[in-house]
Amino acid sequence: METVNGYVEHIIFQNKENGYTVLNLATEEGEITCVGSCRGLTEGETICVQGENVEHPLYGSQFKISSYQAIAPYDRVSMERYLGSGAVKGVGAALAARIVKKFGDDTFRIIEEEPERLAEIKGISEKKAREIGLQMEERKDLREALVYLQQFGISNTLAVRIYDAYGIRLYNIMKENPYQLAEDISGIGFRTADEIAAKIGIHTDSDYRIRSGLLYVLSQASGEGHCYLPMDLLLERAGELLGIPGEDIRPQADNLCMDRKLVIKGDQVFAASFYYAELNCARMLHELDLPLSQEGEESVRRKLEGLAAGLRIELDELQLEAVLEAVKRGVFILSGGPGTGKTTTINMMLRYFEAEGLDIFLAAPTGRAAKRMTEATGYEARTIHRMLELNGDLSDRNARSARFERNEENPLETDVIIIDEMSMVDLPLFQSLLRAVVPGTRLILVGDVDQLPSVGPGQVLRDLMESKAFPMLVLHRIFRQAKGSDIVVNAHRINNGEQIALDNKSRDFFLLERSNVNVIYKHMIQLIQDMLPKYVKASPYDIQVLTPMRKGPLGAETLNEILQRYLNPPGSSRREHLSGNTIFREGDKVMQVKNDYQLEWEVLSRYGIPVEKGAGVFNGDMGKILEIDEDLAQMVVEFDEMRRVTYPFSLLDELELSYAVTIHKSQGSEYPAVIMPLLGGPKMLFNRNLLYTGVTRAKSCVTILGSSAVVRGMIDNVSENKRYTALRERIMELT
């Protein structure tokens, strides 16, 4: 590691998003080109950089910066350069020369301590003198803040974010309650704040530490899908995290409750936002559940039968009943497994409402699910986020929730809203949806309650159905055309706890008995490259590996490394970039793994002209890497619906390779063929619910590589990871 001092002569390029900078640094040995993350750096500054010399294939010798510190200009030349660089507005090279000539080595002290004396120089008014002093003070404050925060191992990028949030208040916050950073600054969690607190000398039993630990445990629990934790479990987890007894933690839960950051209801402890989200959803649902049809049931039934006959749609009694209920009430829930006629029922609803002259909106949680809905109905369906008009113009990347243009003050202007794949909708998104729906609108929620619950917190569809507070109908009968698919038949058998035939006599459901992990790797690659594309008439890119786990030899992380090596190997025509432990390569399949409401996307015409723009990329969205540009420190990914997103390298932690994904992450998607490696794993994961969800992701072919005994064990295993949610209780309290 080398250290070089110098003056920033010229900034060639600077990415405002991630701070990646290319600059010319004037040193005693001459001018060198430096590259690295230098957020907040301006021309004219004197800096001390640490790093190493590297050879770029195109641009030659460069100094790669690993870290840097801004240092005060130390002589007349560096002072004049800094002032005349443009870092101080209103001061050019000529004026900078006059200032330094007048005050010499005392220039910076005069500007910082006696800025009014600048008015002694011709061309500087008293007002301008004060402005120059203020600008220098701000730059000095930032420099000092960066140096101060570096001692705690905080990167310059994060330090600028902290300074932007707090200004000079950051010193008091760091000394008194560094845990506040975990609440206010995206990118700083409890553990980082805890490390800072330990360096400062804050005691492990500090009230601030305990409170922050409790909020952190509940935040982590929401990542597991919970909306609350039982008090005993919360104290147990917090005790393990903080290393102190539960009885010392309990009083701080009450204090947080008094501060309205927690809500304690009986044994249930909620982060306040989740408690009120469930309460608001319950209230809004009851307000929407109004009797809407003035027409008699027999009259509606006759109309439906006439429409069905005209369209040659065959409805059974349950489907007819479903449409009648959807017509009558403001809220209606339709559930059922694959092949039970949900799509036919939705189509009948659409035809009826259209014949009545009503406006209809269709939506689903993901782009893929919306596309499937459009194909199945012939009506345009959008993602829920797009229907609610997500506003990507957030003030900064610290914003932790979505902002929608459609809400209580600007509701959706339609008569009917049909939401598909409701099992995927989490509590925060459901609350945003309900806020934009006015009483008098029909809200029809469609989904398969036996699928895995949403990736985000809550189990909205299950809670709604278990409350039994709203009109609801579950379709059970498998229709004739679906009975020809063993995928559909086996999915229902699995869901009913019945064992399935694994004799490979099926045309679309296979099990290849394999016990060796390396053999599974080999056959998986053969299936994707050679056998399945022809069989299902799809490309290797469209064939998806689904696994129950992230870790282990057959977990998503290991499988992605192996599949990338064979399906998209290194090549001179494919650029790549190492981010963390992941090599991203042009042509790779990738998945977004967190909601990012700010990421902007655009759809290009065949001539490369943007024809549509928007914001927001969401957990589970899958795409393909089109371009990697090391010089601009960015990567272009194309997602479903031809949405192109440019990722600065600083945001690549939001992406993962997706040749293999967990079954949980595959919700709402449908693939021509699915391969599932099943050779054993944790009992809580290898259950009926997970197998059912994986099987129902396949359209034309399911291939299981592994053990038939494991498959049979999964069918018998009804254990599920319990989700702590209380929407059902909130609904029932209002009934």
XYZ file of C-alpha atoms in Angstrom:
735
model
C 0.000 0.000 0.000
C 1.441 3.356 -1.054
C 0.683 6.838 0.299
C 0.812 9.919 -1.951
C 0.115 13.580 -1.171
C -1.011 15.897 -3.909
C -3.289 18.554 -5.273
C -6.450 17.714 -7.290
C -5.607 19.381 -10.574
C -8.596 18.178 -12.578
C -11.566 15.837 -12.036
C -12.028 13.963 -15.321
C -15.136 12.041 -14.248
C -17.229 11.720 -11.084
C -20.278 9.518 -10.569
C -22.543 11.455 -8.186
C -24.402 8.273 -7.220
C -21.473 6.230 -5.906
C -18.611 8.745 -5.786
C -16.458 6.860 -8.319
C -13.927 9.436 -9.537
C -11.180 9.715 -12.136
C -8.816 12.623 -11.393
C -5.425 14.122 -12.152
C -3.351 14.525 -8.979
C -0.395 16.930 -9.010
C 2.365 15.531 -6.780
C 5.993 16.459 -6.134
C 7.033 13.724 -8.601
C 4.639 14.912 -11.307
C 1.036 14.399 -12.331
C -0.647 10.981 -11.876
C -4.094 9.647 -12.802
C -6.050 8.325 -9.810
C -9.277 6.288 -9.762
C -11.518 5.307 -6.854
C -14.435 6.302 -4.646
C -13.911 9.954 -3.643
C -17.385 11.216 -2.876
C -17.494 14.935 -2.024
C -14.063 15.682 -3.505
C -13.639 18.874 -5.571
C -10.906 20.304 -7.764
C -8.286 22.314 -5.917
C -8.283 20.188 -2.750
C -5.082 18.836 -1.269
C -5.430 15.173 -0.365
C -3.464 12.248 0.994
C -4.339 9.043 -0.890
C -3.610 5.405 -0.055
C -3.639 2.691 -2.708
C -1.547 0.977 -5.366
C -0.416 1.448 -8.939
C -2.310 -0.670 -11.479
C -2.098 -1.068 -15.246
C -5.354 -0.441 -17.133
C -5.539 -2.268 -20.510
C -6.834 0.873 -22.244
C -5.729 3.860 -20.147
C -2.336 2.622 -18.951
C -0.826 3.330 -15.534
C -3.276 4.486 -12.832
C -3.191 4.866 -9.060
C -6.137 2.906 -7.588
C -7.340 4.675 -4.441
C -8.429 2.499 -1.517
C -8.888 5.472 0.860
C -8.109 9.171 1.069
C -8.112 12.077 3.500
C -8.553 15.733 2.640
C -5.809 17.834 4.224
C -5.564 21.579 4.591
C -3.431 23.334 1.932
C -0.023 23.780 3.539
C 1.739 26.480 1.447
C 0.964 29.571 -0.644
C 0.916 27.656 -3.914
C -1.589 25.041 -2.681
C -3.733 27.745 -1.062
C -3.871 29.727 -4.306
C -4.659 26.592 -6.299
C -7.465 25.611 -3.944
C -9.131 29.026 -3.902
C -8.863 29.429 -7.681
C -10.048 25.887 -8.514
C -13.766 26.691 -8.390
C -14.205 25.006 -4.997
C -15.234 28.436 -3.643
C -17.942 30.041 -5.759
C -17.147 33.551 -6.961
C -13.367 33.143 -6.615
C -11.387 32.620 -9.809
C -7.673 32.196 -10.399
C -6.945 35.946 -10.592
C -8.845 36.806 -7.408
C -7.284 33.838 -5.597
C -3.826 35.135 -6.519
C -4.659 38.601 -5.088
C -6.017 37.093 -1.839
C -2.900 34.971 -1.249
C -0.592 37.847 -2.220
C -2.307 40.063 0.371
C -2.433 37.614 3.301
C 0.328 35.082 2.478
C 0.641 32.054 4.780
C -2.106 33.540 6.975
C -4.706 33.309 4.151
C -6.771 30.371 5.464
C -6.757 31.649 9.052
C -8.011 35.045 7.854
C -10.802 33.486 5.759
C -11.934 31.209 8.604
C -11.541 33.594 11.562
C -11.739 37.137 10.090
C -13.526 36.766 6.706
C -14.601 40.444 6.776
C -10.952 41.398 6.097
C -11.292 39.979 2.562
C -13.145 43.208 1.769
C -9.747 44.940 1.976
C -9.073 43.466 -1.472
C -10.341 45.323 -4.511
C -13.291 43.501 -6.091
C -14.571 41.889 -2.864
C -17.571 43.444 -1.125
C -18.399 42.796 2.536
C -21.266 40.517 1.458
C -19.003 38.515 -0.851
C -16.372 38.298 1.898
C -18.937 36.732 4.263
C -20.073 34.280 1.553
C -16.470 33.162 0.906
C -15.942 32.664 4.636
C -19.142 30.636 4.941
C -18.227 28.367 2.027
C -14.770 27.732 3.438
C -16.264 26.967 6.831
C -18.632 24.414 5.292
C -15.807 22.722 3.371
C -13.691 22.707 6.524
C -16.562 21.189 8.522
C -16.972 18.392 5.962
C -13.212 17.702 5.868
C -13.043 17.546 9.658
C -16.133 15.330 9.794
C -14.610 12.874 7.310
C -11.377 12.694 9.306
C -13.315 12.282 12.571
C -15.533 9.493 11.216
C -12.629 7.626 9.604
C -11.335 6.690 13.070
C -14.473 4.568 13.489
C -13.899 2.701 10.225
C -16.626 4.630 8.394
C -16.024 4.994 4.660
C -15.974 8.438 3.044
C -19.166 7.617 1.120
C -21.028 6.780 4.331
C -19.402 9.677 6.173
C -20.727 12.184 3.612
C -24.187 10.664 4.071
C -23.914 11.102 7.858
C -22.703 14.688 7.465
C -25.524 15.493 5.041
C -28.054 14.160 7.576
C -26.720 15.803 10.732
C -24.205 18.534 9.839
C -22.085 19.503 12.830
C -24.647 17.845 15.153
C -23.004 14.541 14.261
C -20.347 15.001 16.985
C -22.923 15.131 19.769
C -24.855 12.222 18.250
C -21.708 10.109 17.973
C -20.724 10.819 21.583
C -24.158 10.511 23.177
C -26.135 8.044 21.027
C -24.411 6.554 17.964
C -27.308 4.082 17.806
C -29.391 6.869 16.279
C -27.386 6.311 13.089
C -28.968 2.873 12.746
C -32.430 4.478 12.753
C -31.664 7.419 10.481
C -28.977 6.385 7.974
C -29.472 3.722 5.319
C -26.389 1.487 5.219
C -25.750 1.630 8.979
C -27.302 -1.152 11.017
C -27.246 -1.919 14.711
C -23.993 -3.874 14.524
C -22.092 -0.989 12.893
C -23.521 1.451 15.443
C -22.596 -0.987 18.220
C -18.973 -1.137 17.029
C -18.817 2.673 17.017
C -20.325 2.815 20.505
C -17.747 0.317 21.807
C -14.898 2.477 20.424
C -16.418 5.564 22.033
C -16.725 3.717 25.338
C -20.509 3.530 25.749
C -21.461 0.827 28.282
C -23.062 -2.403 27.088
C -26.072 -1.800 29.362
C -26.664 1.734 28.063
C -30.354 2.585 27.655
C -29.657 3.773 24.110
C -27.991 0.453 23.264
C -30.860 -1.635 24.664
C -33.497 0.424 22.856
C -31.626 0.244 19.578
C -31.155 -3.501 20.058
C -34.889 -4.043 20.564
C -35.740 -2.064 17.424
C -33.063 -3.973 15.507
C -34.456 -7.366 16.580
C -37.954 -6.354 15.437
C -36.521 -5.036 12.171
C -34.737 -8.354 11.584
C -37.970 -10.196 12.425
C -39.834 -8.215 9.759
C -37.245 -9.523 7.303
C -38.417 -13.025 8.271
C -42.025 -12.015 7.523
C -43.168 -11.232 11.072
C -45.245 -8.192 11.994
C -44.623 -8.644 15.744
C -42.777 -10.927 18.157
C -44.111 -12.448 21.368
C -42.525 -10.629 24.334
C -40.605 -13.710 25.544
C -39.119 -14.333 22.100
C -38.240 -10.644 21.673
C -36.434 -10.562 25.036
C -34.669 -13.830 24.251
C -33.401 -12.600 20.862
C -32.472 -9.179 22.241
C -30.625 -10.834 25.147
C -28.578 -12.946 22.739
C -27.770 -9.883 20.644
C -26.896 -7.541 23.516
C -25.346 -10.067 25.881
C -27.411 -8.903 28.852
C -30.298 -10.509 30.829
C -33.895 -10.179 29.641
C -34.999 -8.542 32.894
C -32.663 -5.608 32.155
C -34.163 -5.264 28.680
C -37.886 -5.362 29.545
C -38.119 -1.806 31.028
C -36.745 -0.319 27.795
C -39.531 -1.999 25.807
C -41.990 -0.061 27.977
C -40.004 3.164 27.441
C -40.075 2.650 23.665
C -43.814 2.108 23.969
C -44.122 5.467 25.763
C -42.079 7.034 22.944
C -44.597 5.497 20.493
C -41.923 3.485 18.723
C -43.378 0.181 19.933
C -46.915 -1.021 20.577
C -47.425 -3.734 23.200
C -50.762 -5.521 22.947
C -50.999 -8.354 25.437
C -48.005 -10.579 24.734
C -47.462 -9.128 21.262
C -44.754 -6.504 20.672
C -44.982 -4.539 17.414
C -42.855 -1.893 15.810
C -45.435 0.915 15.800
C -45.493 1.126 11.991
C -46.583 -2.516 11.635
C -49.252 -2.328 14.334
C -50.893 0.681 12.725
C -50.493 -0.809 9.244
C -52.531 -3.858 10.288
C -55.069 -1.694 12.111
C -55.449 0.646 9.118
C -55.849 -2.265 6.699
C -58.592 -3.759 8.854
C -60.426 -0.428 9.070
C -60.156 0.328 5.345
C -61.338 -3.172 4.369
C -64.455 -2.797 6.500
C -65.142 0.595 4.916
C -64.853 -0.946 1.432
C -67.058 -3.968 2.165
C -70.371 -2.438 1.128
C -73.347 -3.983 -0.697
C -73.008 -2.505 -4.196
C -75.427 -4.216 -6.575
C -78.994 -2.905 -6.663
C -79.987 -5.639 -9.096
C -81.607 -8.897 -7.945
C -79.494 -12.061 -7.862
C -81.661 -13.900 -10.394
C -81.334 -11.058 -12.881
C -77.539 -11.033 -12.516
C -77.452 -14.839 -12.835
C -79.428 -14.713 -16.105
C -77.061 -12.088 -17.513
C -74.060 -14.194 -16.566
C -75.499 -17.338 -18.122
C -76.246 -15.410 -21.308
C -72.707 -13.977 -21.438
C -71.157 -17.402 -20.774
C -73.219 -18.995 -23.544
C -72.302 -16.231 -25.995
C -68.607 -16.590 -25.198
C -68.804 -20.406 -25.044
C -67.482 -20.352 -21.498
C -68.562 -23.243 -19.309
C -69.040 -22.177 -15.696
C -69.729 -24.587 -12.858
C -71.926 -23.532 -9.935
C -69.011 -22.466 -7.725
C -67.559 -20.220 -10.422
C -70.977 -18.684 -11.026
C -71.335 -18.118 -7.283
C -67.935 -16.408 -7.239
C -68.942 -13.934 -9.945
C -72.253 -13.222 -8.184
C -70.455 -12.431 -4.912
C -67.945 -10.191 -6.723
C -70.836 -8.283 -8.277
C -72.698 -7.860 -4.989
C -69.976 -6.756 -2.563
C -67.208 -4.193 -2.293
C -64.638 -6.790 -1.186
C -64.432 -10.350 -2.519
C -61.719 -13.020 -2.153
C -61.254 -15.833 -4.681
C -58.815 -18.654 -3.958
C -57.928 -21.984 -5.510
C -55.049 -24.100 -6.746
C -53.804 -24.585 -10.329
C -56.354 -25.789 -12.890
C -59.390 -24.946 -10.741
C -60.704 -22.223 -13.037
C -59.588 -18.997 -11.359
C -58.676 -17.469 -14.738
C -62.005 -18.473 -16.306
C -63.815 -16.953 -13.330
C -61.833 -13.704 -13.629
C -62.610 -13.572 -17.351
C -66.315 -13.953 -16.621
C -66.154 -11.125 -14.089
C -64.402 -8.940 -16.653
C -67.031 -9.616 -19.326
C -69.870 -8.853 -16.914
C -68.369 -5.612 -15.588
C -67.490 -4.516 -19.123
C -71.078 -5.197 -20.270
C -72.262 -3.014 -17.365
C -70.043 -0.165 -18.570
C -67.723 -0.237 -15.559
C -64.044 0.787 -15.607
C -61.685 -2.043 -14.595
C -58.063 -2.094 -13.385
C -56.044 -5.334 -13.288
C -52.818 -5.648 -11.302
C -50.381 -8.159 -9.795
C -47.376 -7.833 -7.465
C -44.660 -8.527 -10.074
C -44.024 -7.764 -13.729
C -44.071 -11.459 -14.604
C -47.371 -12.043 -12.826
C -48.890 -8.976 -14.508
C -47.723 -10.229 -17.911
C -49.319 -13.636 -17.272
C -52.548 -11.918 -16.229
C -52.576 -9.877 -19.460
C -52.038 -13.005 -21.567
C -54.779 -14.915 -19.729
C -57.447 -12.187 -19.867
C -56.644 -10.079 -22.920
C -56.850 -6.968 -20.703
C -53.863 -4.847 -19.753
C -52.549 -5.699 -16.302
C -49.904 -3.679 -14.464
C -47.799 -4.182 -11.386
C -49.441 -2.804 -8.252
C -46.566 -0.319 -7.951
C -47.197 1.047 -11.437
C -50.959 1.177 -10.899
C -50.371 3.213 -7.730
C -47.927 5.419 -9.677
C -44.768 4.973 -7.671
C -42.921 8.266 -7.276
C -39.213 7.598 -7.704
C -38.264 11.217 -6.993
C -37.254 10.571 -3.399
C -35.053 13.082 -1.626
C -32.194 10.655 -1.014
C -31.265 6.990 -0.876
C -32.026 6.972 2.855
C -35.746 6.866 2.074
C -36.946 3.500 3.353
C -40.448 3.262 1.994
C -42.335 3.792 -1.239
C -44.207 6.961 -2.059
C -47.184 6.601 -4.330
C -48.993 9.321 -6.255
C -52.238 7.392 -5.733
C -53.425 7.604 -2.125
C -56.274 8.929 0.029
C -56.001 12.384 -1.529
C -55.593 11.114 -5.103
C -57.415 7.762 -5.278
C -57.616 5.350 -8.191
C -60.375 6.397 -10.572
C -62.070 3.134 -11.492
C -65.068 0.992 -10.583
C -63.400 -2.426 -10.251
C -59.886 -3.479 -9.161
C -58.789 -7.112 -9.520
C -55.504 -8.130 -7.890
C -53.978 -11.506 -8.818
C -51.287 -13.507 -6.941
C -52.434 -12.053 -3.614
C -50.338 -14.575 -1.645
C -47.314 -12.480 -2.710
C -48.660 -9.146 -1.450
C -47.048 -8.066 1.814
C -48.567 -5.825 4.471
C -46.924 -2.480 3.500
C -47.945 -2.836 -0.163
C -51.487 -3.901 0.797
C -51.839 -0.825 3.012
C -50.695 1.419 0.133
C -53.215 -0.253 -2.177
C -56.135 0.181 0.233
C -55.284 3.854 0.762
C -55.877 4.463 -2.939
C -59.272 2.667 -3.105
C -62.430 4.615 -2.254
C -65.614 3.020 -0.879
C -67.916 2.163 -3.760
C -65.082 0.507 -5.705
C -65.145 -3.270 -6.016
C -61.882 -4.818 -4.777
C -61.447 -8.437 -5.892
C -58.462 -10.317 -4.431
C -57.374 -13.528 -6.172
C -54.697 -15.972 -5.050
C -53.688 -19.411 -3.883
C -53.596 -19.405 -0.089
C -51.563 -22.628 -0.084
C -48.596 -20.937 -1.769
C -45.749 -19.677 0.378
C -46.521 -16.292 1.961
C -45.024 -13.017 0.747
C -41.297 -12.357 0.930
C -42.044 -9.151 2.850
C -43.754 -8.969 6.264
C -47.287 -10.303 6.731
C -49.443 -13.102 5.362
C -52.225 -10.922 4.055
C -54.260 -13.410 2.019
C -54.217 -16.084 4.741
C -55.193 -13.591 7.456
C -58.054 -12.235 5.334
C -59.417 -15.711 4.664
C -59.002 -16.913 8.249
C -60.880 -13.861 9.551
C -63.973 -15.024 7.574
C -65.106 -11.398 7.671
C -65.500 -10.894 3.918
C -67.234 -12.771 1.070
C -64.904 -15.535 -0.045
C -64.944 -18.607 -2.246
C -62.370 -21.392 -2.697
C -62.354 -23.348 -5.990
C -61.482 -27.038 -5.576
C -62.523 -28.876 -8.717
C -59.795 -29.559 -11.300
C -61.211 -28.946 -14.763
C -61.001 -31.492 -17.524
C -58.385 -29.660 -19.579
C -56.116 -29.365 -16.510
C -56.414 -33.058 -15.653
C -54.165 -33.847 -18.618
C -51.260 -32.174 -16.802
C -49.481 -34.202 -14.143
C -48.037 -30.930 -12.855
C -51.551 -29.789 -11.909
C -52.703 -33.204 -10.674
C -49.548 -33.778 -8.607
C -49.683 -30.255 -7.173
C -53.160 -30.952 -5.799
C -52.107 -34.343 -4.468
C -49.122 -32.785 -2.726
C -51.342 -30.074 -1.250
C -53.788 -32.708 0.004
C -50.968 -34.735 1.576
C -51.290 -37.590 -0.937
C -48.191 -39.355 -2.282
C -47.511 -38.965 -6.011
C -46.307 -41.392 -8.674
C -42.561 -41.053 -9.261
C -42.253 -43.742 -11.926
C -41.362 -41.367 -14.816
C -44.333 -42.510 -16.905
C -45.552 -38.911 -17.017
C -44.944 -36.554 -19.927
C -44.358 -33.476 -17.776
C -43.314 -34.623 -14.281
C -40.056 -36.528 -13.719
C -37.831 -37.624 -10.863
C -34.236 -38.655 -11.629
C -33.004 -40.601 -8.616
C -29.521 -39.299 -7.793
C -27.574 -39.426 -4.529
C -24.270 -37.801 -5.508
C -24.107 -33.988 -5.515
C -21.543 -33.863 -8.336
C -23.729 -36.112 -10.492
C -26.666 -33.763 -9.823
C -24.540 -30.817 -10.998
C -23.627 -32.680 -14.195
C -27.176 -33.723 -15.066
C -28.587 -30.301 -14.196
C -26.274 -28.682 -16.760
C -27.130 -31.344 -19.360
C -30.844 -30.777 -18.831
C -30.531 -26.993 -19.186
C -28.137 -26.986 -22.136
C -29.294 -29.936 -24.215
C -32.439 -31.793 -23.218
C -35.123 -29.467 -21.847
C -34.912 -26.569 -24.371
C -36.049 -28.833 -27.214
C -38.570 -30.647 -25.028
C -40.414 -27.522 -23.849
C -39.539 -25.351 -26.870
C -37.742 -22.707 -24.811
C -34.224 -21.310 -24.486
C -31.792 -22.448 -21.755
C -32.169 -18.947 -20.291
C -35.885 -19.601 -19.579
C -35.320 -22.873 -17.707
C -35.168 -22.242 -13.976
C -33.464 -24.115 -11.152
C -35.439 -23.812 -7.897
C -33.966 -24.881 -4.565
C -35.290 -24.793 -1.005
C -32.064 -23.324 0.411
C -29.556 -20.501 -0.022
C -26.611 -22.306 1.582
C -25.064 -25.735 1.130
C -23.919 -27.789 -1.901
C -27.408 -27.606 -3.453
C -28.211 -24.098 -2.207
C -28.741 -21.152 -4.536
C -25.325 -19.567 -3.857
C -23.258 -22.657 -4.774
C -25.495 -23.627 -7.691
C -25.205 -20.144 -9.188
C -21.404 -20.309 -9.169
C -21.459 -23.702 -10.922
C -24.210 -22.854 -13.418
C -22.584 -19.549 -14.334
C -19.303 -21.371 -15.016
C -20.956 -23.656 -17.576
C -23.874 -21.614 -18.934
C -22.074 -18.252 -19.235
C -18.320 -18.936 -19.036
C -15.636 -16.225 -19.178
C -14.794 -14.979 -22.650
C -12.985 -12.104 -24.343
C -16.330 -10.766 -25.609
C -17.953 -10.770 -22.152
C -16.836 -8.145 -19.662
C -17.124 -8.931 -15.971
C -16.887 -7.236 -12.580
C -16.162 -8.623 -9.119
C -18.497 -7.271 -6.433
C -17.997 -8.771 -2.984
C -17.743 -12.511 -3.604
C -19.790 -12.457 -6.813
C -18.477 -12.222 -10.353
C -21.051 -10.480 -12.547
C -20.600 -11.156 -16.268
C -22.345 -9.787 -19.334
C -25.115 -12.253 -20.254
C -25.714 -13.389 -16.653
C -29.192 -13.973 -15.228
C -29.659 -11.786 -12.159
C -32.346 -11.046 -9.591
C -33.070 -7.899 -7.576
C -33.064 -8.897 -3.887
C -34.483 -5.788 -2.215
C -37.078 -3.151 -3.019
C -35.414 -0.050 -4.467
C -37.977 2.649 -5.116
C -35.443 5.100 -6.564
C -33.816 3.041 -9.293
C -34.884 4.508 -12.607
C -35.692 2.362 -15.644
C -36.448 3.064 -19.273
C -37.828 1.116 -22.215
C -35.992 1.769 -25.478
C -37.348 1.605 -29.024
C -35.561 -0.437 -31.671
C -33.625 2.734 -32.494
C -32.429 3.175 -28.908
C -34.802 6.055 -28.111
C -36.526 5.947 -24.672
C -40.275 5.415 -25.161
C -41.199 4.924 -21.510
C -39.568 5.815 -18.192
C -40.299 5.034 -14.575
C -38.786 4.203 -11.200
C -38.683 1.218 -8.897
C -37.142 -2.259 -9.114
C -38.439 -4.814 -6.652
C -37.412 -7.854 -4.664
C -37.718 -10.874 -6.986
C -37.500 -9.014 -10.332
C -35.333 -11.027 -12.737
C -33.226 -9.698 -15.589
C -30.142 -10.106 -17.754
C -26.859 -8.168 -17.671
C -26.458 -6.344 -20.976
C -23.369 -4.247 -20.342
C -20.609 -3.726 -17.774
C -18.552 -0.514 -17.951
C -15.571 -0.361 -15.575
C -14.676 3.185 -16.594
C -18.116 4.529 -15.697
C -18.365 2.068 -12.782
C -21.820 0.901 -13.806
C -23.784 -2.079 -15.107
C -26.888 -2.176 -17.333
C -29.551 -4.823 -16.634
C -32.679 -5.496 -18.679
C -35.670 -6.749 -16.662
C -39.073 -8.068 -17.744
C -41.073 -5.763 -20.014
C -37.726 -4.597 -21.541
C -37.072 -2.225 -18.620
C -33.407 -1.204 -18.610
C -31.760 -0.149 -15.368
C -28.271 1.307 -14.921
C -26.697 0.216 -11.631
C -23.730 2.086 -10.197
C -21.283 -0.483 -8.816
C -22.119 0.749 -5.297
C -25.611 -0.782 -5.653
C -24.567 -4.229 -6.878
C -25.321 -5.655 -3.431
C -28.978 -5.360 -4.519
C -28.390 -8.017 -7.216
C -27.674 -11.747 -7.139
C -27.073 -14.324 -9.844
C -30.341 -16.135 -10.595
C -29.551 -19.265 -12.597
C -30.794 -20.871 -9.388
C -33.165 -19.125 -6.968
C -34.872 -20.188 -3.775
C -38.439 -21.401 -4.182
C -39.532 -18.531 -1.965
C -38.048 -15.993 -4.402
C -39.821 -17.653 -7.364
C -43.308 -16.677 -6.190
C -45.563 -15.222 -8.861
C -43.317 -16.444 -11.659
C -44.000 -19.178 -14.191
C -41.270 -20.937 -16.157
C -41.502 -23.321 -19.143
C -39.489 -25.884 -17.163
C -38.357 -26.135 -13.558
C -35.515 -28.231 -12.140
C -35.540 -28.892 -8.389
C -32.520 -30.505 -6.672
C -33.899 -32.246 -3.559
C -31.414 -34.328 -1.587
C -32.238 -33.374 1.978
C -32.009 -30.384 4.283
C -33.593 -28.657 7.300
C -36.995 -30.100 8.199
C -38.532 -26.629 8.565
C -37.633 -25.911 4.924
C -38.321 -29.285 3.359
C -42.078 -29.222 3.827
C -45.263 -29.713 1.805
C -45.911 -25.997 1.354
C -42.500 -25.429 -0.236
C -42.740 -28.433 -2.583
C -46.244 -27.374 -3.687
C -45.049 -23.829 -4.458
C -42.047 -25.097 -6.436
C -44.089 -27.533 -8.519
C -46.715 -24.911 -9.389
C -44.048 -22.584 -10.841
C -43.658 -24.905 -13.872
C -45.790 -24.532 -16.983
C -44.682 -27.495 -19.102
C -42.208 -29.662 -17.181
C -41.011 -30.420 -13.646
C -37.784 -32.385 -13.167
C -36.656 -33.343 -9.665
C -33.017 -34.369 -9.272
C -32.383 -36.203 -6.033
C -34.150 -38.549 -3.655
C -37.689 -39.893 -3.970
C -37.607 -40.499 -0.191
C -36.971 -36.787 0.371
C -39.919 -35.891 -1.893
C -42.206 -38.271 0.000
C -40.953 -36.852 3.296
C -41.740 -33.318 2.145
C -45.303 -34.326 1.272
C -45.743 -35.768 4.764
C -44.149 -32.783 6.492
C -46.835 -30.189 7.245
C -44.606 -28.038 9.464
C -44.331 -24.436 8.335
C -42.340 -21.489 9.595
C -44.857 -19.663 11.775
C -45.416 -16.023 10.933
C -46.368 -13.698 13.742
C -49.063 -11.503 12.216
C -52.244 -10.035 13.680
C -54.217 -8.683 10.717
C -56.801 -11.422 11.292
C -57.293 -10.260 14.911
C -57.503 -6.583 13.912
C -60.180 -7.428 11.326
C -62.178 -9.531 13.794
C -62.037 -6.782 16.442
C -63.871 -4.475 14.023
C -66.430 -7.044 12.874
